[in-house]
Coordinates of C-alpha atoms and ligand atoms in Angstrom, one line a residue:
X842 CA -8.0 38.4 9.5
X843 CA -8.3 37.4 13.2
X844 CA -11.5 35.3 12.8
X845 CA -9.9 33.8 9.5
X846 CA -6.8 32.9 11.4
X847 CA -9.2 31.2 13.8
X848 CA -10.8 29.3 11.3
X849 CA -7.6 27.7 9.8
X850 CA -6.5 26.9 13.1
X851 CA -9.7 24.9 14.0
X852 CA -9.5 23.3 10.5
X853 CA -5.7 22.2 11.2
X854 CA -6.7 20.6 14.7
X855 CA -9.8 18.9 13.2
X856 CA -7.5 17.6 10.3
X857 CA -4.9 16.4 13.3
X858 CA -7.7 14.6 15.5
X859 CA -9.0 13.1 11.9
X860 CA -5.6 11.5 11.5
X861 CA -5.0 10.2 15.0
X862 CA -8.6 8.7 14.9
X863 CA -8.1 7.2 11.3
X864 CA -4.4 5.8 12.9
X865 CA -6.1 4.4 16.1
X866 CA -9.2 2.7 13.8
X867 CA -6.5 1.2 11.6
X868 CA -4.3 0.1 14.5
X869 CA -7.5 -1.3 16.0
X870 CA -8.4 -3.2 12.7
X871 CA -4.7 -4.5 13.0
X872 CA -5.0 -5.4 16.4
X873 CA -7.9 -7.6 15.9
X874 CA -6.2 -9.6 13.0
X875 CA -2.9 -10.1 15.1
X876 CA -5.3 -11.6 17.8
X877 CA -6.6 -14.1 15.5
X878 CA -3.1 -14.9 13.8
X879 CA -1.4 -14.9 17.3
X880 CA 0.9 -12.6 16.9
X881 CA 1.6 -11.7 20.4
X882 CA 4.4 -13.4 22.5
X883 CA 5.6 -13.4 26.1
X884 CA 8.9 -12.2 27.2
X885 CA 10.1 -12.7 30.9
X886 CA 11.8 -10.8 33.0
X887 CA 13.6 -11.9 36.0
X888 CA 12.9 -10.6 39.5
X889 CA 15.7 -11.1 42.2
X890 CA 15.9 -11.5 46.0
X891 CA 17.7 -8.4 46.9
X892 CA 19.1 -10.3 50.1
X893 CA 20.4 -13.4 48.4
X894 CA 20.9 -12.5 44.8
X895 CA 19.0 -15.4 43.9
X896 CA 16.2 -15.6 41.1
X897 CA 12.9 -15.1 43.0
X898 CA 10.2 -14.6 40.1
X899 CA 9.7 -13.2 36.8
X900 CA 7.3 -11.0 34.6
X901 CA 5.3 -11.7 31.9
X902 CA 5.7 -8.8 29.5
X903 CA 3.7 -9.1 25.8
X904 CA 5.3 -7.9 22.6
X905 CA 4.0 -8.0 19.4
X906 CA 5.6 -9.8 16.5
X907 CA 4.3 -7.6 13.6
X908 CA 4.5 -9.1 10.3
X909 CA 6.2 -5.8 8.7
X910 CA 7.2 -3.8 11.4
X911 CA 9.1 -6.5 13.6
X912 CA 9.0 -6.8 17.4
X913 CA 6.9 -3.9 18.9
X914 CA 6.8 -3.0 22.7
X915 CA 3.8 -2.7 25.0
X916 CA 3.9 1.1 25.0
X917 CA 2.9 1.1 21.2
X918 CA -0.2 -0.8 21.6
X919 CA -1.5 -2.1 24.6
X920 CA -3.1 1.8 25.1
X921 CA -5.2 0.9 22.1
X922 CA -5.7 -2.5 23.1
X923 CA -7.1 -1.2 26.3
X924 CA -9.0 1.3 24.7
X925 CA -11.0 -1.3 22.3
X926 CA -11.5 -3.7 24.8
X927 CA -9.0 -6.2 23.0
X928 CA -7.0 -6.0 26.1
X929 CA -9.3 -8.9 27.9
X930 CA -8.4 -11.4 25.3
X931 CA -4.7 -10.5 24.9
X932 CA -4.6 -10.6 29.0
X933 CA -6.3 -14.0 28.9
X934 CA -3.7 -15.5 26.2
X935 CA -0.8 -14.1 28.0
X936 CA -1.9 -15.5 31.4
X937 CA -2.5 -19.0 29.6
X938 CA 0.8 -18.7 27.5
X939 CA 2.7 -17.7 31.1
X940 CA 1.2 -20.8 32.7
X941 CA 2.2 -23.2 29.2
X942 CA 5.8 -22.0 29.3
X943 CA 5.9 -22.4 33.3
X944 CA 4.8 -26.2 32.8
X945 CA 6.9 -26.8 29.7
X946 CA 9.9 -25.5 31.8
X947 CA 8.7 -27.5 35.1
X948 CA 8.5 -30.8 32.7
X949 CA 11.9 -30.1 31.6
X950 CA 13.5 -30.1 35.2
X951 CA 14.0 -26.4 35.0
X952 CA 12.4 -25.1 38.6
X953 CA 10.6 -22.2 37.1
X954 CA 10.0 -19.1 39.6
X955 CA 6.5 -18.0 40.1
X956 CA 5.3 -15.5 37.0
X957 CA 3.4 -12.3 37.4
X958 CA 1.1 -11.5 34.9
X959 CA -0.3 -7.8 34.2
X960 CA -4.2 -7.7 34.5
X961 CA -5.8 -4.6 32.7
X962 CA -8.6 -2.6 34.4
X963 CA -11.0 -3.7 31.7
X964 CA -10.3 -7.5 32.8
X965 CA -11.8 -6.9 36.1
X966 CA -14.6 -5.7 34.3
X967 CA -15.0 -8.9 32.7
X968 CA -17.1 -11.7 34.1
X969 CA -14.6 -14.3 33.2
X970 CA -11.4 -12.9 34.8
X971 CA -11.5 -15.5 38.0
X972 CA -12.2 -18.7 36.1
X973 CA -9.5 -17.5 33.2
X974 CA -6.9 -17.4 36.3
X975 CA -8.1 -20.8 37.8
X976 CA -8.0 -22.3 34.5
X977 CA -4.6 -21.1 33.7
X978 CA -3.5 -22.0 37.1
X979 CA -4.4 -25.8 36.6
X980 CA -2.4 -25.6 33.4
X981 CA 0.5 -25.5 35.7
X982 CA 1.0 -27.1 39.1
X983 CA -1.1 -24.9 41.0
X984 CA 0.3 -26.2 44.5
X985 CA 3.7 -25.0 43.5
X986 CA 2.2 -21.5 43.3
X987 CA 3.1 -20.6 39.5
X988 CA 1.4 -17.3 39.0
X989 CA 1.0 -13.8 40.6
X990 CA -0.7 -10.9 39.1
X991 CA 0.2 -7.3 39.0
X992 CA -2.8 -4.7 38.7
X993 CA -2.4 -0.8 38.8
X994 CA -4.3 1.7 41.3
X995 CA -6.7 2.3 38.3
X996 CA -7.9 -0.9 38.6
X997 CA -8.7 -0.5 41.9
X998 CA -10.4 2.7 42.2
X999 CA -13.9 1.7 40.0
X1000 CA -16.3 -0.5 41.2
X1001 CA -14.2 -1.0 44.6
X1002 CA -16.8 -4.1 46.3
X1003 CA -16.2 -6.0 43.0
X1004 CA -12.9 -5.8 42.7
X1005 CA -12.2 -6.4 46.1
X1006 CA -14.5 -9.5 46.0
X1007 CA -12.3 -10.7 43.0
X1008 CA -9.2 -10.3 44.6
X1009 CA -10.1 -12.1 47.6
X1010 CA -11.2 -15.2 45.5
X1011 CA -7.6 -14.8 43.5
X1012 CA -5.6 -14.7 47.0
X1013 CA -7.5 -17.9 48.0
X1014 CA -6.1 -19.6 44.9
X1015 CA -2.5 -18.6 46.6
X1016 CA -2.3 -16.4 43.8
X1017 CA -0.2 -13.2 45.4
X1018 CA -1.4 -10.0 44.1
X1019 CA 0.8 -6.7 43.7
X1020 CA -0.2 -3.1 42.9
X1021 CA 2.5 -2.2 40.1
X1022 CA 3.8 1.3 39.5
X1023 CA 2.7 2.2 43.1
X1024 CA 3.1 5.7 43.7
X1025 CA 2.0 7.2 40.6
X1026 CA -1.8 7.1 40.6
X1027 CA -4.4 8.9 42.2
X1028 CA -5.9 6.6 44.9
X1029 CA -6.1 7.7 48.3
X1030 CA -3.8 5.8 50.9
X1031 CA -6.5 5.2 53.4
X1032 CA -8.4 3.2 50.6
X1033 CA -5.2 1.0 49.5
X1034 CA -4.3 0.1 52.8
X1035 CA -7.8 -1.4 52.8
X1036 CA -7.2 -3.7 49.8
X1037 CA -6.4 -7.4 49.7
X1038 CA -3.0 -7.2 48.3
X1039 CA 0.4 -9.0 49.1
X1040 CA 3.0 -6.7 47.2
X1041 CA 3.8 -3.0 46.3
X1042 CA 5.7 -2.7 43.1
X1043 CA 7.7 0.8 43.5
X1044 CA 7.4 2.4 39.9
X1045 CA 10.5 3.1 37.9
X1046 CA 10.3 6.7 38.0
X1047 CA 11.0 6.9 41.6
X1048 CA 14.1 4.3 41.8
X1049 CA 15.4 6.5 38.5
X1050 CA 15.4 9.6 40.6
X1051 CA 16.1 7.7 44.2
X1052 CA 20.0 8.4 43.9
X1053 CA 19.7 11.7 42.4
X1054 CA 17.2 13.7 44.6
X1055 CA 17.0 13.2 48.2
X1056 CA 12.9 13.9 48.0
X1057 CA 12.5 11.0 46.0
X1058 CA 15.1 8.8 48.3
X1059 CA 12.5 10.0 51.1
X1060 CA 9.7 8.5 49.0
X1061 CA 11.0 5.4 48.2
X1062 CA 12.1 5.1 52.2
X1063 CA 8.3 6.2 52.9
X1064 CA 6.9 3.7 50.4
X1065 CA 9.1 0.7 52.0
X1066 CA 8.2 1.6 55.5
X1067 CA 4.4 2.0 54.8
X1068 CA 4.6 -1.6 52.9
X1069 CA 6.3 -3.2 55.8
X1070 CA 3.9 -1.6 58.5
X1071 CA 1.0 -3.3 56.5
X1072 CA 3.0 -6.6 56.1
X1073 CA 3.4 -6.4 52.4
X1074 CA 6.5 -7.1 50.5
X1075 CA 8.4 -4.8 47.9
X1076 CA 9.3 -5.1 44.7
X1077 CA 11.3 -2.2 43.1
X1078 CA 11.4 -2.0 39.4
X1079 CA 13.6 -0.2 36.6
X1080 CA 16.9 -1.0 38.7
X1081 CA 19.8 -0.5 36.5
X1082 CA 22.6 0.9 38.9
X1083 CA 24.7 -1.0 41.4
X1084 CA 24.0 2.2 43.6
X1085 CA 20.1 2.0 43.2
X1086 CA 20.2 -1.7 44.2
X1087 CA 22.6 -1.1 47.4
X1088 CA 20.2 1.6 48.6
X1089 CA 16.9 -0.5 48.1
X1090 CA 18.8 -3.7 49.8
X1091 CA 19.8 -0.9 52.8
X1092 CA 15.9 -0.4 52.8
X1093 CA 15.2 -3.9 53.2
X1094 CA 13.3 -4.0 49.9
X1095 CA 12.7 -7.6 49.1
X1096 CA 12.9 -7.8 45.4
X1097 CA 13.9 -6.0 42.5
X1098 CA 13.8 -6.0 38.9
X1099 CA 15.7 -4.1 36.3
X1100 CA 18.1 -4.0 33.4
X1101 CA 21.0 -4.7 36.0
X1102 CA 19.6 -8.4 36.6
X1103 CA 18.2 -8.8 33.1
X1104 CA 16.1 -7.4 30.6
X1105 CA 13.0 -9.1 29.3
X1106 CA 13.8 -12.2 27.3
X1107 CA 11.9 -14.6 24.8
X1108 CA 10.6 -17.8 26.8
X1109 CA 13.2 -19.8 25.1
X1110 CA 16.0 -17.7 26.2
X1111 CA 14.5 -17.3 29.7
X1112 CA 14.4 -21.2 29.5
X1113 CA 18.4 -21.3 29.0
X1114 CA 18.7 -19.0 31.7
X1115 CA 17.1 -21.3 34.1
X1116 CA 18.9 -24.3 32.8
X1117 CA 22.3 -22.2 33.2
X1118 CA 21.7 -21.8 36.9
X1119 CA 22.6 -18.4 36.4
X1120 CA 22.3 -15.5 34.5
X1121 CA 24.9 -13.1 33.4
X1122 CA 24.6 -9.4 32.3
X1123 CA 25.9 -8.7 28.6
X1124 CA 28.5 -6.8 30.3
X1125 CA 30.5 -8.4 33.0
X1126 CA 28.1 -7.6 35.4
X1127 CA 26.8 -9.6 38.7
X1128 CA 25.3 -12.9 38.1
X1129 CA 21.8 -14.1 39.3
X1130 CA 21.7 -17.2 41.0
X1131 CA 18.4 -19.0 39.7
X1132 CA 18.9 -21.5 42.7
X1133 CA 18.8 -24.1 39.9
Ligands
C2E830 P1 5.1 -2.6 33.8 O1 4.3 -3.7 34.0 O2 5.5 -1.5 35.0 O3 6.5 -3.4 33.5 C1 7.8 -3.1 33.9 C2 8.2 -2.1 32.6 O4 9.6 -1.8 32.7 C3 8.5 -3.2 31.5 O5 8.2 -2.5 30.3 C4 9.9 -3.6 31.3 O6 10.4 -3.8 30.4 C5 10.5 -2.2 31.9 N1 11.8 -2.0 32.9 C6 12.1 -3.1 33.5 N2 13.2 -2.9 34.0 C7 13.6 -1.6 33.4 C8 14.9 -0.9 33.6 O7 15.9 -1.3 34.3 N3 15.1 0.2 32.8 C9 14.0 0.4 32.0 N4 14.1 1.9 31.2 N5 12.7 -0.3 31.8 C10 13.1 -1.5 32.5 P2 7.6 -3.0 28.9 O8 7.8 -4.8 28.7 O9 7.8 -1.8 27.8 O10 6.1 -2.8 29.3 C11 5.4 -1.8 29.5 C12 4.0 -1.7 30.0 O11 3.4 -2.3 29.5 C13 4.1 -2.5 31.5 O12 4.4 -1.7 32.4 C14 2.5 -2.9 31.7 O13 1.9 -1.9 32.0 C15 2.3 -3.0 30.2 N6 2.3 -4.4 29.8 C16 3.0 -5.3 29.4 N7 2.7 -6.4 29.3 C17 1.4 -6.5 29.2 C18 0.2 -7.4 29.4 O14 0.4 -8.5 29.2 N8 -1.0 -6.9 29.8 C19 -1.1 -5.5 30.3 N9 -2.4 -5.2 30.5 N10 -0.4 -4.5 30.1 C20 1.0 -5.0 29.8
MG831 MG1 3.8 -5.1 36.0
MG832 MG1 5.0 -1.7 37.0
MG833 MG1 6.0 1.3 35.5

């Protein structure tokens, strides 16, 4: 009976794995069509200068307008894009779209801020990354520094020489580089400090726990000091409460991003925010001065 039970279990697991694999394959096929049909759109979330409260930047975040399932969040499809290699093409389009939107806002006299685009590890393995960045930049007014990039530690650990070389060239274009989700990766600090980057972006998981747990508060404090000692700027992501904002300001963290200041918005809505000169939370929260 023991052996039979085992067999059944194995059978069960195999079927499960089959299903998972089948789901991924069908999603890949769907994503391929979505790329061709142009179903991806950029949303933009404000980044705030914590000292002045003014708009300091925005992050482009991709969404999938699925014909049947509506608007899908990146957690539902970015991992499949990464596994299938499609992220290279989608990421290139997100960057190009960001600079076209920046250009349209600029031409409308709206003073758009610098826009950060996420660059996936696979894009670093693709020969066209630097050219893609240069092309996108030339769509906008390159001298107004319209673009920055965000990379995760996982991009930085493999083929270090090559990645460092690309980052150096990107920074020569005056496109700042941020390490995203800082603190969640496994790369060594010794290695991270030698990287050609400009900004550390503290992961949301630290910010969430910071005001509840002294250990996390200590870690955030340590990350900010580390960054400042290395002459890097710090952005905290996922700020949802005034209390979190207050502590981050005390620590001299330069910028903040989170629902407290604004959720990711469709390009049109973000343009309206720029036009109003201020962004107000849905409830009667603080206003964001866009400097317009
Ligand atoms: P990320 O780059 O760390 O982006 C920040 C994520 O945190 C965004 O989720 C944003 O909506 C969310 N967020 C910001 N403030 C708050 C807050 O106060 N509370 C909470 N609960 N969440 C907040 P989103 O848009 O779902 O994106 C998730 C991840 O998907 C991104 O994390 C990024 O890793 C990836 N992603 C998004 N767009 C792209 C893209 O164009 N290319 C690539 N390669 N990855 C992307
Ligand atoms: Mg990011
Ligand atoms: Mg992040
Ligand atoms: Mg994060």
